Amino acid sequence: SQTIHQWPATLVQPVGSPLSLECTVEGTSNPNLYWYRQAAGRGLQLLFYSVGIGQISSEVPQNLSASRPQDRQFILSSKKLLLSDSGFYLCAWSVLFRGDGYGYTFGSGTRLTVV
Amino acid sequence: RKEVEQDPGPFNVPEGATVAFNCTYSNSASQSFFWYRQDCRKEPKLLMSVYSSGNEDGRFTAQLNRASQYISLLIRDSKLSDSATYLCVVNMRGSARQLTFGSGTQLTVLP
């Protein structure tokens, strides 16, 4: 079966510290992968997407970066966290739903609080 | 104008009520449409796809009006467990690159 794993579930980090969030998928090959952020009480904001190993597209300028070192691994990083980086980070992959078009399946998310 | 707009609510309804959510999208080339459900502090999960002919899944009915660029979700006989935020989601044909999410409509079903 196809599954997506994301960790850690929660994280509290001081301002200026580095960040590394990891996402892995199982049961598929060459998936399209995405990182989203959801600030408290807000909608989902696309941060990065990747269509293959080493291929990263950034949607918004920010303090974050992403990497895809392996086909089924997607990493979100920061060298120095800002208070504004706090939020709920979600990894997702594209799934073709019964030929109707691409929807997403999300990981369980990482709730990051920068203090 | 936002690409996908929803009434943020909150909608507070009694158990057993019928409630409807609306969503409009700006890109007429959009081809795939979905409703997602997001429980508090959880990831969004697919509730149902939305087809031009309308589709029903138990107590849930989704409608699409391409001419008006409008999507709706109707929930009948509301249950306490229906309390969540409902996200309207739009995708252009053949674009696996990304979906566009509405900011969500919050529903609370009261006992």
Short mmCIF file of C-alpha atoms in Angstrom, two decimals:
data_model
loop_
_atom_site.label_atom_id
_atom_site.label_comp_id
_atom_site.label_asym_id
_atom_site.label_seq_id
_atom_site.Cartn_x
_atom_site.Cartn_y
_atom_site.Cartn_z
CA SER A 1 0.00 0.00 0.00
CA GLN A 2 1.00 3.59 -0.45
CA THR A 3 1.90 5.50 2.68
CA ILE A 4 3.55 8.77 3.60
CA HIS A 5 5.56 9.29 6.76
CA GLN A 6 6.49 12.59 8.32
CA TRP A 7 8.43 13.36 11.47
CA PRO A 8 8.76 14.65 14.06
CA ALA A 9 5.14 15.29 15.02
CA THR A 10 5.95 18.31 17.19
CA LEU A 11 9.02 20.45 17.54
CA VAL A 12 9.94 23.44 19.69
CA GLN A 13 13.04 25.26 18.51
CA PRO A 14 14.74 28.51 19.57
CA VAL A 15 15.12 31.39 17.17
CA GLY A 16 18.31 31.06 15.15
CA SER A 17 18.52 27.28 15.43
CA PRO A 18 18.59 24.99 12.37
CA LEU A 19 15.69 22.87 11.19
CA SER A 20 15.36 19.58 9.38
CA LEU A 21 12.00 17.93 8.71
CA GLU A 22 11.82 14.68 6.83
CA CYS A 23 9.14 13.08 4.71
CA THR A 24 9.26 9.66 3.09
CA VAL A 25 6.78 7.80 0.95
CA GLU A 26 6.32 4.08 0.40
CA GLY A 27 4.58 2.03 -2.20
CA THR A 28 5.20 4.24 -5.19
CA SER A 29 8.04 5.49 -7.35
CA ASN A 30 8.81 8.92 -8.75
CA PRO A 31 6.03 10.70 -6.87
CA ASN A 32 5.46 14.43 -7.02
CA LEU A 33 6.15 15.71 -3.51
CA TYR A 34 5.15 18.94 -1.80
CA TRP A 35 5.81 20.91 1.36
CA TYR A 36 3.00 23.08 2.67
CA ARG A 37 2.78 25.33 5.69
CA GLN A 38 -0.35 26.25 7.56
CA ALA A 39 -0.07 29.14 9.99
CA ALA A 40 -2.48 29.20 12.93
CA GLY A 41 -6.01 29.84 11.67
CA ARG A 42 -4.84 30.24 8.10
CA GLY A 43 -4.99 28.34 4.83
CA LEU A 44 -2.38 26.08 3.27
CA GLN A 45 0.58 27.77 1.64
CA LEU A 46 2.68 25.84 -0.87
CA LEU A 47 6.37 26.18 -0.04
CA PHE A 48 8.16 23.74 -2.36
CA TYR A 49 7.39 20.99 -4.81
CA SER A 50 9.53 18.36 -6.47
CA VAL A 51 8.92 16.22 -9.55
CA GLY A 52 12.07 14.14 -9.14
CA ILE A 53 15.42 13.64 -7.41
CA GLY A 54 17.29 16.91 -7.07
CA GLN A 55 14.44 18.88 -8.70
CA ILE A 56 13.05 21.51 -6.37
CA SER A 57 10.78 24.43 -7.16
CA SER A 58 10.17 27.17 -4.65
CA GLU A 59 6.84 28.92 -4.59
CA VAL A 60 7.57 31.72 -2.16
CA PRO A 61 10.76 33.45 -1.04
CA GLN A 62 11.51 32.50 2.52
CA ASN A 63 13.95 31.38 5.13
CA LEU A 64 13.52 27.72 4.18
CA SER A 65 15.00 25.32 1.64
CA ALA A 66 14.11 21.85 0.43
CA SER A 67 16.02 18.90 -0.93
CA ARG A 68 15.17 15.57 -2.48
CA PRO A 69 18.21 13.32 -2.10
CA GLN A 70 16.28 10.13 -2.95
CA ASP A 71 13.22 9.35 -5.00
CA ARG A 72 10.97 8.88 -1.98
CA GLN A 73 12.56 11.32 0.45
CA PHE A 74 11.81 15.02 0.77
CA ILE A 75 13.51 17.24 3.34
CA LEU A 76 12.65 20.73 4.54
CA SER A 77 15.47 22.71 6.14
CA SER A 78 16.46 26.02 7.57
CA LYS A 79 19.83 27.29 8.70
CA LYS A 80 18.38 29.82 11.14
CA LEU A 81 14.76 29.75 12.25
CA LEU A 82 12.67 32.89 12.64
CA LEU A 83 9.64 33.36 14.85
CA SER A 84 7.55 33.64 11.69
CA ASP A 85 8.55 30.09 10.71
CA SER A 86 6.18 28.70 13.35
CA GLY A 87 3.34 26.70 11.88
CA PHE A 88 2.01 23.33 10.84
CA TYR A 89 4.20 21.80 8.12
CA LEU A 90 2.66 19.22 5.85
CA CYS A 91 4.28 16.95 3.31
CA ALA A 92 2.07 15.66 0.52
CA TRP A 93 2.22 13.64 -2.66
CA SER A 94 0.09 13.70 -5.76
CA VAL A 95 -2.30 10.87 -6.28
CA LEU A 96 -4.42 10.31 -9.38
CA PHE A 97 -7.92 9.82 -8.09
CA ARG A 98 -9.81 7.44 -10.34
CA GLY A 99 -8.62 9.32 -13.41
CA ASP A 100 -10.37 12.48 -12.27
CA GLY A 101 -7.28 14.46 -11.70
CA TYR A 102 -4.57 14.84 -9.13
CA GLY A 103 -5.42 15.16 -5.48
CA TYR A 104 -3.13 15.00 -2.52
CA THR A 105 -2.47 12.61 0.30
CA PHE A 106 -0.90 14.37 3.25
CA GLY A 107 1.48 13.23 5.93
CA SER A 108 0.42 13.69 9.52
CA GLY A 109 2.31 16.96 9.78
CA THR A 110 4.90 18.58 12.02
CA ARG A 111 3.79 21.31 14.39
CA LEU A 112 6.75 23.69 14.74
CA THR A 113 6.92 26.36 17.40
CA VAL A 114 9.83 28.76 17.26
CA VAL A 115 10.48 30.43 20.61
CA ARG B 1 -9.20 38.13 -6.00
CA LYS B 2 -8.24 34.85 -4.37
CA GLU B 3 -8.04 31.84 -6.67
CA VAL B 4 -10.34 29.83 -4.41
CA GLU B 5 -12.72 31.57 -2.03
CA GLN B 6 -14.78 30.12 0.77
CA ASP B 7 -16.95 31.56 3.50
CA PRO B 8 -14.77 31.02 6.58
CA GLY B 9 -17.75 30.61 8.89
CA PRO B 10 -17.91 29.48 11.58
CA PHE B 11 -21.09 27.54 10.97
CA ASN B 12 -22.67 26.36 14.22
CA VAL B 13 -25.56 23.99 13.59
CA PRO B 14 -27.56 21.57 15.74
CA GLU B 15 -27.31 17.83 15.27
CA GLY B 16 -29.55 16.64 12.47
CA ALA B 17 -29.43 19.93 10.58
CA THR B 18 -28.62 20.31 6.91
CA VAL B 19 -25.74 22.66 6.13
CA ALA B 20 -24.29 23.86 2.84
CA PHE B 21 -20.87 25.28 2.04
CA ASN B 22 -20.03 27.26 -1.06
CA CYS B 23 -16.80 27.84 -2.89
CA THR B 24 -15.90 29.91 -5.96
CA TYR B 25 -12.79 29.62 -8.10
CA SER B 26 -11.28 32.16 -10.46
CA ASN B 27 -9.48 30.02 -13.05
CA SER B 28 -11.92 28.83 -15.70
CA ALA B 29 -9.34 26.26 -16.89
CA SER B 30 -9.65 24.38 -13.61
CA GLN B 31 -10.73 20.80 -14.19
CA SER B 32 -10.52 18.78 -10.99
CA PHE B 33 -12.28 19.66 -7.81
CA PHE B 34 -12.26 18.19 -4.34
CA TRP B 35 -13.54 18.72 -0.85
CA TYR B 36 -11.11 17.95 1.95
CA ARG B 37 -11.85 17.71 5.63
CA GLN B 38 -9.39 18.89 8.28
CA ASP B 39 -9.89 18.06 11.93
CA CYS B 40 -8.34 20.31 14.56
CA ARG B 41 -4.57 19.99 14.59
CA LYS B 42 -4.63 17.21 11.99
CA GLU B 43 -3.73 16.90 8.33
CA PRO B 44 -6.38 17.47 5.62
CA LYS B 45 -7.99 14.31 4.29
CA LEU B 46 -9.92 13.81 1.09
CA LEU B 47 -13.66 13.84 1.66
CA MET B 48 -14.85 13.54 -1.93
CA SER B 49 -14.18 14.51 -5.50
CA VAL B 50 -16.63 16.83 -7.23
CA TYR B 51 -18.02 15.93 -10.65
CA SER B 52 -19.93 18.02 -13.14
CA SER B 53 -22.95 15.77 -12.80
CA GLY B 54 -22.90 16.12 -9.03
CA ASN B 55 -22.13 13.26 -6.74
CA GLU B 56 -23.32 11.88 -3.47
CA ASP B 57 -21.61 9.88 -0.76
CA GLY B 58 -24.00 8.99 2.03
CA ARG B 59 -25.03 12.20 3.75
CA PHE B 60 -22.68 14.31 1.63
CA THR B 61 -23.54 15.79 -1.76
CA ALA B 62 -21.13 17.80 -3.91
CA GLN B 63 -22.13 19.96 -6.87
CA LEU B 64 -20.12 21.75 -9.52
CA ASN B 65 -21.34 24.63 -11.67
CA ARG B 66 -18.68 25.33 -14.27
CA ALA B 67 -20.52 28.25 -15.83
CA SER B 68 -20.58 30.08 -12.50
CA GLN B 69 -17.27 28.60 -11.33
CA TYR B 70 -18.94 27.49 -8.17
CA ILE B 71 -18.67 24.36 -6.02
CA SER B 72 -20.89 23.34 -3.15
CA LEU B 73 -20.98 20.74 -0.40
CA LEU B 74 -24.21 19.75 1.31
CA ILE B 75 -24.23 17.79 4.55
CA ARG B 76 -27.53 16.27 5.61
CA ASP B 77 -28.45 14.99 9.07
CA SER B 78 -25.33 16.53 10.64
CA LYS B 79 -23.48 14.48 13.24
CA LEU B 80 -21.24 15.71 16.03
CA SER B 81 -18.39 13.96 14.24
CA ASP B 82 -18.87 16.22 11.21
CA SER B 83 -17.35 19.09 13.17
CA ALA B 84 -14.22 20.08 11.25
CA THR B 85 -12.91 22.57 8.72
CA TYR B 86 -13.90 21.85 5.13
CA LEU B 87 -11.45 22.84 2.41
CA CYS B 88 -12.40 23.47 -1.19
CA VAL B 89 -9.60 22.39 -3.54
CA VAL B 90 -9.10 23.05 -7.25
CA ASN B 91 -6.65 21.61 -9.79
CA MET B 92 -6.02 22.43 -13.44
CA ARG B 93 -6.27 19.62 -15.97
CA GLY B 94 -3.16 17.50 -16.17
CA SER B 95 -1.38 19.56 -13.59
CA ALA B 96 0.10 17.35 -10.95
CA ARG B 97 2.18 20.28 -9.92
CA GLN B 98 -0.10 21.71 -7.33
CA LEU B 99 -3.58 22.14 -6.04
CA THR B 100 -5.06 25.42 -4.93
CA PHE B 101 -6.71 25.35 -1.52
CA GLY B 102 -9.41 27.54 -0.14
CA SER B 103 -8.85 28.79 3.39
CA GLY B 104 -11.60 26.53 4.70
CA THR B 105 -15.03 26.73 6.27
CA GLN B 106 -15.30 25.82 9.93
CA LEU B 107 -18.26 23.70 10.99
CA THR B 108 -19.31 22.94 14.55
CA VAL B 109 -22.23 20.58 15.09
CA LEU B 110 -23.83 21.17 18.46
CA PRO B 111 -25.62 18.53 20.59
#
